[in-house]
């Protein structure tokens, strides 16, 4: 996965996450708000039913109650009350068994079908009215002294009241095993009233139902702009994150991870003298990445120098060189001379790590017969301040030698020679490459070598790839030779196998 696609997938993930969290929060809000809305509206319906029933009860007690034992006196007044009330269809008087008095003409003696009537006032439902054929009826029953006064109320009055404007919820009435809604009445003996959605008054049990479509309608109509804001916001966050991540230097994180897992390893390239004797090696960093394999130093050294991680990489290289060479100390001792050269960047000179790690190397190999060399590149200007000069002086006090790396390419750090004795000059590969190309280029190389000879510093020529270059350098008094012609940089084990066994 490339950096760009990894960043893109994190951004998409973030957008999805923000949307998900946003939608969950809004959905919770919709849930609470709609339940509140439904509760309040159901309560309003309950109050309307309540006031309808109360007005009927009031008119009963004020106008009819005293005549409930005499049908002939009761009936004309009851008819008046029935006609005056918008809700009342009929008023009847009954005892426990029969209806004996009614505002509707009775053809025959009618059985009183309402069972288990409580004392006082109650609302009941009869699916099939004995007085009006093929009609159901709600009865408001006022019971006193074995007289049942029944106010018949048309069921459409209730279904009308249960009809609400917005399709956000369904108010329901549950009475005598019947479920009453705006769509009519159905027998539902096993229906369970949801106690959380219940609104009760003295006469009825009302409740409300909300289904998924209701939530959707309510959410879309009332909270659409929230959804819109969340979506836009998540995209803005995504773009900001994308720009931020794309600008970020991920190598620092990757190097830190590599350091933690000790993935930086030393590769050693042999250095020879003019008699082709192996006289040392340059330690070159490699990053043994589990995914990308062996990574060359130019891919990470500049970043590591910039971030200061070069100090830890140096420590890791030293540790591994000590561990790898320790068992071969006597073999190194037996060599005439053995140089171990490490590359150092100028910021390392002022860091306490460098001296500590160099001491670790020297004592780690029990001061065996080898010469530690630090190669300071000339490609970047080496600061000439006191701190850097003191850094080099304290290294030299430990017997460490200094080589000027990439000599001839850059900032003429030769001026250092005034303050510090440079022990070796490493002529850059770019000069070795010039040998044999054109005559004037040969002169340039000759000039570099001539300068070194005049200041009396031995030269290590790097990047030698053929015999012609070797001969030319031999003829120009080069002391040390390094390049693929003699040997490529190899792992410590390989170096030991090839040169120290
Ligand atoms: P350098 O110090 O000039 O190292 C010499 C480079 O030339 C090495 O590349 C080496 O593998 C390559 N080389 C040697 N002989 C030949 C040859 O005959 N032909 C060709 N084509 N190349 C040859 P490498 O190992 O890729 O290192 C590149 C640079 O990375 C080094 O240049 C050095 O500046 C830096 N570097 C490597 N390791 C470290 C380290 O531990 N610390 C620091 N600060 N820099 C390092
Ligand atoms: Ca070098
Ligand atoms: Ca070089």
XYZ file of C-alpha atoms and ligand atoms in Angstrom:
549
model
C 0.000 0.000 0.000
C 1.477 3.378 -0.989
C 1.652 6.326 1.371
C -1.053 8.112 -0.595
C -3.494 5.206 -0.580
C -2.812 4.576 3.137
C -3.599 8.229 3.879
C -6.661 8.142 1.643
C -8.059 5.091 3.398
C -7.477 6.698 6.831
C -9.270 9.813 5.599
C -12.213 7.793 4.272
C -12.300 5.935 7.582
C -12.387 9.221 9.493
C -15.221 10.548 7.312
C -17.203 7.362 7.884
C -16.502 7.480 11.607
C -17.601 11.114 11.976
C -20.734 10.341 9.971
C -21.448 7.264 12.044
C -20.996 9.065 15.365
C -22.985 12.046 14.040
C -25.821 9.852 12.816
C -25.940 7.878 16.054
C -26.100 11.113 18.088
C -28.773 12.607 15.839
C -30.726 9.343 15.915
C -30.668 9.426 19.730
C -31.866 13.004 19.605
C -34.628 12.019 17.119
C -35.639 9.129 19.397
C -35.948 11.352 22.467
C -37.617 14.243 20.639
C -40.169 12.059 18.841
C -41.093 10.218 22.036
C -41.593 13.536 23.764
C -43.627 14.820 20.829
C -45.789 11.669 20.789
C -46.270 11.758 24.552
C -47.380 15.387 24.538
C -49.778 14.884 21.656
C -51.226 11.726 23.149
C -51.746 13.642 26.359
C -53.636 16.331 24.423
C -55.882 13.625 22.922
C -56.394 12.216 26.396
C -57.412 15.646 27.673
C -59.867 16.113 24.825
C -61.492 12.734 25.527
C -61.466 13.555 29.201
C -63.241 16.869 28.745
C -65.775 15.240 26.404
C -66.600 12.613 29.024
C -66.589 15.125 31.880
C -69.074 17.402 30.106
C -71.368 14.383 29.588
C -71.057 13.414 33.257
C -71.702 17.007 34.358
C -74.839 17.261 32.270
C -75.986 13.939 33.711
C -75.597 15.037 37.314
C -77.128 18.462 36.747
C -80.076 17.417 34.598
C -80.814 13.699 34.789
C -79.573 12.061 37.971
C -82.645 12.810 40.071
C -84.982 11.144 37.533
C -83.067 7.931 37.044
C -85.764 5.884 38.838
C -88.678 7.180 36.737
C -88.295 6.437 33.028
C -91.284 8.573 31.926
C -89.766 11.659 33.556
C -86.200 10.750 32.631
C -86.757 10.088 28.919
C -87.829 13.528 27.587
C -85.002 15.205 29.525
C -82.515 12.568 28.330
C -83.603 13.160 24.711
C -82.967 16.869 25.203
C -79.515 16.190 26.652
C -78.721 13.685 23.869
C -79.712 16.112 21.156
C -77.809 18.977 22.753
C -74.611 16.951 23.054
C -72.447 16.548 19.962
C -71.126 13.266 21.278
C -74.065 11.439 22.777
C -75.967 9.089 20.463
C -78.245 7.568 23.075
C -78.947 7.527 26.773
C -80.319 4.401 28.379
C -81.162 3.194 31.859
C -80.548 -0.409 32.792
C -80.518 -2.647 35.807
C -78.198 -5.600 36.188
C -80.151 -7.582 33.552
C -82.228 -5.406 31.243
C -82.389 -2.027 29.563
C -85.670 -0.573 30.710
C -85.517 2.948 29.426
C -83.844 4.369 26.280
C -83.828 7.451 24.056
C -83.781 4.961 21.176
C -87.092 3.214 20.589
C -86.961 -0.331 21.927
C -88.857 -2.940 19.930
C -88.526 -5.469 22.669
C -87.081 -5.809 26.104
C -83.312 -5.743 25.645
C -80.771 -7.635 27.711
C -78.123 -5.458 29.358
C -74.944 -6.901 27.865
C -72.242 -4.965 29.702
C -70.455 -7.187 32.196
C -68.543 -6.376 35.366
C -69.442 -2.714 35.508
C -67.532 -0.927 38.220
C -69.287 1.446 40.598
C -68.962 5.119 39.704
C -68.071 6.178 36.188
C -66.418 3.984 33.569
C -65.980 3.845 29.828
C -66.821 0.590 28.031
C -66.893 -0.673 24.491
C -69.469 -2.883 22.803
C -68.519 -4.232 19.386
C -72.108 -4.916 18.394
C -74.752 -2.647 19.817
C -78.019 -4.351 20.788
C -79.901 -1.127 20.048
C -78.487 -0.085 16.664
C -77.877 -2.937 14.238
C -74.364 -3.453 12.797
C -72.978 -0.707 14.917
C -70.411 -0.585 17.664
C -70.614 1.868 20.505
C -68.676 3.303 23.416
C -70.644 3.473 26.619
C -69.981 5.953 29.360
C -71.579 4.110 32.261
C -72.551 5.948 35.440
C -73.506 3.429 38.095
C -75.406 4.247 41.256
C -77.793 2.234 43.415
C -78.074 -0.622 40.899
C -79.070 1.759 38.123
C -76.754 1.799 35.123
C -77.013 5.025 33.167
C -75.416 4.477 29.752
C -74.360 7.240 27.414
C -73.763 5.792 23.957
C -71.000 7.543 22.076
C -70.242 6.816 18.428
C -66.911 5.107 17.907
C -66.004 7.450 15.056
C -65.800 10.248 17.664
C -62.874 8.380 19.237
C -61.301 7.332 15.962
C -61.518 10.964 14.840
C -59.836 12.154 17.995
C -57.085 9.594 17.456
C -56.393 10.973 14.020
C -53.294 13.175 14.195
C -51.956 15.481 11.509
C -48.352 14.399 11.093
C -47.528 10.786 10.431
C -45.037 10.683 13.287
C -46.777 8.258 15.649
C -50.003 6.254 16.141
C -52.111 7.016 19.209
C -54.130 4.017 20.385
C -56.834 3.280 22.875
C -57.123 -0.125 24.510
C -60.499 -0.943 25.946
C -62.352 -4.189 26.699
C -59.832 -6.227 24.629
C -60.306 -3.922 21.653
C -57.622 -1.817 20.099
C -58.926 1.487 18.809
C -56.955 3.545 16.359
C -57.703 6.143 13.680
C -58.252 3.215 11.303
C -60.979 1.618 13.372
C -61.346 -0.966 16.070
C -59.932 -4.483 16.155
C -60.277 -7.289 18.636
C -56.867 -7.901 20.210
C -57.272 -9.937 23.389
C -53.570 -10.712 23.736
C -52.351 -7.193 23.082
C -49.751 -5.895 25.548
C -49.776 -2.204 26.317
C -46.313 -0.679 26.281
C -46.177 0.879 29.765
C -43.465 3.335 28.621
C -45.804 4.838 26.049
C -48.842 5.028 28.290
C -50.985 8.103 29.029
C -53.799 7.495 31.502
C -56.714 9.501 32.775
C -59.625 8.565 35.038
C -61.534 6.827 32.235
C -59.159 5.574 29.592
C -55.749 4.091 28.870
C -54.213 5.725 25.836
C -50.792 5.030 24.476
C -48.769 5.629 21.352
C -46.807 3.513 18.917
C -43.803 4.702 16.877
C -42.418 2.560 14.085
C -39.235 2.852 12.023
C -40.952 4.799 9.250
C -42.198 7.308 11.853
C -38.648 7.850 13.115
C -37.426 8.241 9.562
C -40.113 10.807 8.679
C -39.559 12.769 11.886
C -35.752 12.696 11.504
C -35.783 13.709 7.849
C -38.274 16.530 8.268
C -36.943 18.000 11.509
C -33.239 17.104 11.498
C -32.293 16.975 7.813
C -30.055 20.036 8.184
C -28.157 18.326 11.034
C -27.457 15.335 8.815
C -26.352 17.730 6.129
C -24.034 19.638 8.506
C -22.486 16.389 9.783
C -21.846 15.180 6.253
C -20.270 18.482 5.161
C -18.259 18.707 8.404
C -16.919 15.186 8.009
C -15.746 15.999 4.487
C -14.045 19.191 5.678
C -12.292 17.219 8.461
C -11.308 14.618 5.855
C -9.734 17.225 3.564
C -7.885 18.897 6.478
C -6.580 15.515 7.651
C -5.553 14.593 4.121
C -3.545 17.799 3.664
C -2.006 17.420 7.142
C -1.002 13.802 6.623
C 0.322 14.378 3.108
C 2.595 17.124 4.407
C 3.842 15.133 7.321
C 7.267 13.559 7.128
C 6.516 9.920 7.791
C 10.121 8.758 7.517
C 10.803 10.055 11.030
C 8.090 7.761 12.404
C 9.265 4.886 10.258
C 12.899 5.359 11.362
C 11.781 5.507 15.011
C 9.993 2.202 14.517
C 13.060 0.750 12.795
C 15.261 1.887 15.693
C 12.952 0.330 18.228
C 13.089 -2.972 16.367
C 16.847 -2.664 15.844
C 16.549 -2.880 12.072
C 19.677 -0.814 11.275
C 22.618 -3.033 10.444
C 26.247 -2.384 9.479
C 27.580 -3.420 6.072
C 31.340 -3.479 5.792
C 33.285 -2.603 2.645
C 36.964 -3.595 2.684
C 39.784 -1.102 2.132
C 43.119 -2.247 0.693
C 46.638 -0.871 0.565
C 48.763 -0.643 -2.571
C 49.975 -4.211 -2.069
C 46.362 -5.435 -2.066
C 46.412 -6.217 1.636
C 43.107 -5.707 3.432
C 43.799 -2.901 5.894
C 40.359 -2.011 7.121
C 36.711 -1.511 6.333
C 34.181 1.263 6.010
C 31.006 0.687 8.002
C 27.955 1.608 5.903
C 24.463 1.678 7.307
C 21.669 -0.456 5.893
C 18.049 -0.599 6.970
C 16.834 -4.185 7.100
C 13.167 -3.458 6.584
C 10.765 -6.412 7.084
C 8.604 -5.229 4.186
C 10.909 -3.359 1.802
C 14.048 -5.442 2.300
C 17.502 -3.862 2.404
C 17.194 -0.063 2.178
C 20.217 1.976 1.026
C 21.447 4.803 3.286
C 20.645 7.647 0.886
C 16.945 6.745 1.454
C 17.039 7.483 5.184
C 20.353 9.055 6.276
C 19.414 12.652 5.227
C 16.151 12.427 7.216
C 17.890 10.764 10.152
C 20.540 13.494 10.192
C 17.863 16.151 10.072
C 15.821 14.605 12.896
C 18.842 13.716 15.065
C 18.005 9.993 14.841
C 21.429 9.498 13.231
C 22.838 9.328 16.793
C 20.756 6.272 17.635
C 21.488 4.675 14.259
C 25.206 5.151 14.986
C 24.755 3.475 18.393
C 22.969 0.528 16.799
C 25.747 0.114 14.221
C 28.438 0.243 16.922
C 26.615 -2.356 19.048
C 26.329 -4.726 16.115
C 29.917 -4.212 14.970
C 31.164 -4.936 18.522
C 28.983 -8.039 18.818
C 29.982 -9.274 15.350
C 33.738 -8.680 15.533
C 34.333 -9.518 19.182
C 34.867 -13.256 18.552
C 37.489 -12.371 15.898
C 39.623 -9.996 17.949
C 42.700 -12.209 17.797
C 42.385 -12.418 14.012
C 42.176 -8.602 13.821
C 45.178 -8.363 16.187
C 47.163 -10.568 13.839
C 46.647 -8.191 10.920
C 49.342 -5.658 10.320
C 46.847 -2.831 10.592
C 43.064 -2.672 10.639
C 41.021 0.518 10.249
C 37.379 0.578 11.126
C 35.816 3.693 9.576
C 32.378 5.047 10.478
C 30.592 7.879 8.701
C 29.529 10.727 10.966
C 27.425 13.783 10.229
C 28.632 17.092 11.654
C 25.682 17.496 14.089
C 26.888 14.259 15.738
C 30.152 15.963 16.700
C 28.465 18.021 19.397
C 26.392 15.155 20.744
C 27.600 13.242 23.808
C 26.437 9.979 22.188
C 29.315 10.004 19.734
C 32.158 9.967 22.267
C 30.266 7.475 24.448
C 29.640 5.119 21.501
C 33.243 5.402 20.299
C 34.465 4.464 23.788
C 31.997 1.587 23.809
C 33.485 0.394 20.517
C 37.092 0.718 21.668
C 36.523 -0.973 25.043
C 33.969 -3.401 23.604
C 36.679 -4.826 21.352
C 39.096 -4.837 24.336
C 41.347 -2.245 22.721
C 42.429 -4.887 20.269
C 44.759 -3.824 17.544
C 42.530 -1.686 15.354
C 42.249 1.950 14.442
C 38.910 3.709 14.770
C 38.350 6.318 12.039
C 35.460 8.768 11.765
C 34.648 9.980 8.249
C 33.365 13.546 8.221
C 31.707 14.479 4.966
C 32.772 17.588 3.180
C 29.526 17.673 1.209
C 27.892 19.736 3.965
C 29.767 22.616 5.564
C 31.270 21.514 8.879
C 30.712 24.369 11.336
C 33.998 25.927 12.401
C 32.818 26.982 15.852
C 34.463 26.146 19.140
C 31.902 23.500 20.037
C 32.569 21.439 16.904
C 36.330 21.875 17.109
C 36.292 20.826 20.782
C 34.161 17.840 19.811
C 36.766 16.685 17.315
C 39.643 17.393 19.719
C 38.080 15.267 22.459
C 37.608 12.407 19.947
C 41.212 12.666 18.872
C 42.279 12.532 22.511
C 40.790 9.050 22.609
C 43.094 8.077 19.755
C 40.347 8.265 17.170
C 41.393 9.367 13.688
C 39.496 11.764 11.443
C 39.024 11.362 7.708
C 37.663 14.070 5.453
C 35.030 12.255 3.386
C 33.984 13.118 -0.184
C 37.117 15.196 -0.413
C 37.103 17.583 -3.361
C 33.348 17.818 -3.718
C 32.354 20.554 -1.388
C 32.981 23.143 1.138
C 36.724 22.975 1.277
C 36.802 21.921 4.874
C 40.512 21.877 4.391
C 40.451 25.085 6.365
C 39.954 22.679 9.267
C 43.532 21.725 8.796
C 44.475 24.975 10.488
C 42.879 23.814 13.738
C 42.867 20.056 13.575
C 45.111 17.499 12.042
C 43.096 15.520 9.480
C 44.420 11.948 9.258
C 43.002 10.800 5.899
C 41.416 12.306 2.844
C 38.784 10.172 1.119
C 38.658 11.138 -2.512
C 35.082 10.974 -3.682
C 33.930 8.374 -6.202
C 32.993 11.150 -8.640
C 36.746 11.793 -9.126
C 37.577 8.109 -9.516
C 34.869 7.980 -12.197
C 36.661 10.714 -14.150
C 39.810 8.636 -14.561
C 40.314 7.622 -18.202
C 37.263 9.523 -19.444
C 38.915 12.605 -20.936
C 42.346 14.113 -20.599
C 41.274 17.253 -18.784
C 39.353 15.194 -16.245
C 42.463 13.176 -15.556
C 44.139 16.485 -14.769
C 41.427 17.352 -12.256
C 41.961 14.023 -10.460
C 45.694 14.535 -10.575
C 45.221 17.967 -9.002
C 43.156 16.577 -6.123
C 45.758 13.881 -5.461
C 48.551 16.407 -5.798
C 46.940 18.702 -3.250
C 46.629 15.812 -0.796
C 50.257 14.892 -1.298
C 51.386 18.456 -0.730
C 49.528 18.799 2.540
C 50.889 15.414 3.524
C 47.643 13.583 4.219
C 47.234 9.986 2.973
C 44.439 9.453 0.436
C 41.795 6.738 0.355
C 40.295 6.543 -3.126
C 36.745 5.243 -3.185
C 34.563 3.851 -5.950
C 37.278 2.005 -7.847
C 35.634 -0.282 -10.348
C 38.371 -1.317 -12.768
C 42.049 -2.010 -13.181
C 42.680 1.152 -15.205
C 41.524 3.307 -12.310
C 43.644 1.247 -9.915
C 46.762 1.689 -12.068
C 46.209 5.400 -12.459
C 45.800 5.824 -8.693
C 48.849 3.684 -7.960
C 50.848 5.898 -10.311
C 49.655 8.974 -8.419
C 50.757 7.724 -5.012
C 47.337 6.835 -3.618
C 47.762 4.905 -0.369
C 44.406 3.206 0.119
C 41.904 1.649 -2.270
C 38.183 1.003 -1.907
C 35.615 -0.017 -4.497
C 33.604 -2.770 -6.106
C 36.754 -3.801 -7.966
C 38.017 -5.183 -4.636
C 34.840 -5.878 -2.771
C 31.308 -4.627 -2.260
C 29.868 -3.713 1.126
C 28.728 -6.956 2.787
C 27.133 -8.024 6.062
C 29.426 -8.613 9.044
C 29.092 -12.388 8.764
C 29.994 -12.249 5.098
C 32.892 -9.859 5.820
C 34.257 -12.273 8.436
C 33.856 -15.197 6.056
C 35.625 -13.367 3.212
C 38.377 -11.450 5.050
C 38.826 -12.630 8.639
C 38.632 -16.407 8.467
P 30.138 7.482 1.252
O 30.614 7.692 2.632
O 30.801 8.257 0.175
O 30.189 5.923 0.988
C 30.588 5.347 -0.186
C 29.424 4.897 -0.984
O 29.879 4.462 -2.256
C 28.721 3.687 -0.365
O 27.376 3.770 -0.731
C 29.361 2.525 -1.089
O 28.534 1.388 -1.104
C 29.524 3.114 -2.465
N 30.592 2.457 -3.197
C 31.777 2.011 -2.737
N 32.501 1.504 -3.759
C 31.761 1.627 -4.890
C 31.954 1.307 -6.264
O 32.979 0.769 -6.671
N 30.967 1.604 -7.139
C 29.826 2.189 -6.738
N 28.881 2.447 -7.645
N 29.594 2.522 -5.455
C 30.561 2.248 -4.536
P 26.293 3.587 0.313
O 26.636 2.484 1.235
O 25.000 3.547 -0.433
O 26.378 4.914 1.153
C 26.015 6.111 0.605
C 26.325 7.227 1.542
O 25.515 7.159 2.709
C 27.716 7.221 2.094
O 28.570 7.783 1.157
C 27.579 8.075 3.342
O 27.629 9.438 2.996
C 26.184 7.752 3.775
N 26.227 6.801 4.881
C 26.282 5.460 4.834
N 26.274 4.944 6.086
C 26.260 6.008 6.940
C 26.278 6.152 8.368
O 26.335 5.197 9.129
N 26.248 7.426 8.871
C 26.226 8.523 8.071
N 26.217 9.716 8.636
N 26.210 8.413 6.726
C 26.236 7.181 6.162
Ca 32.276 7.484 3.784
Ca 31.826 9.485 -1.210
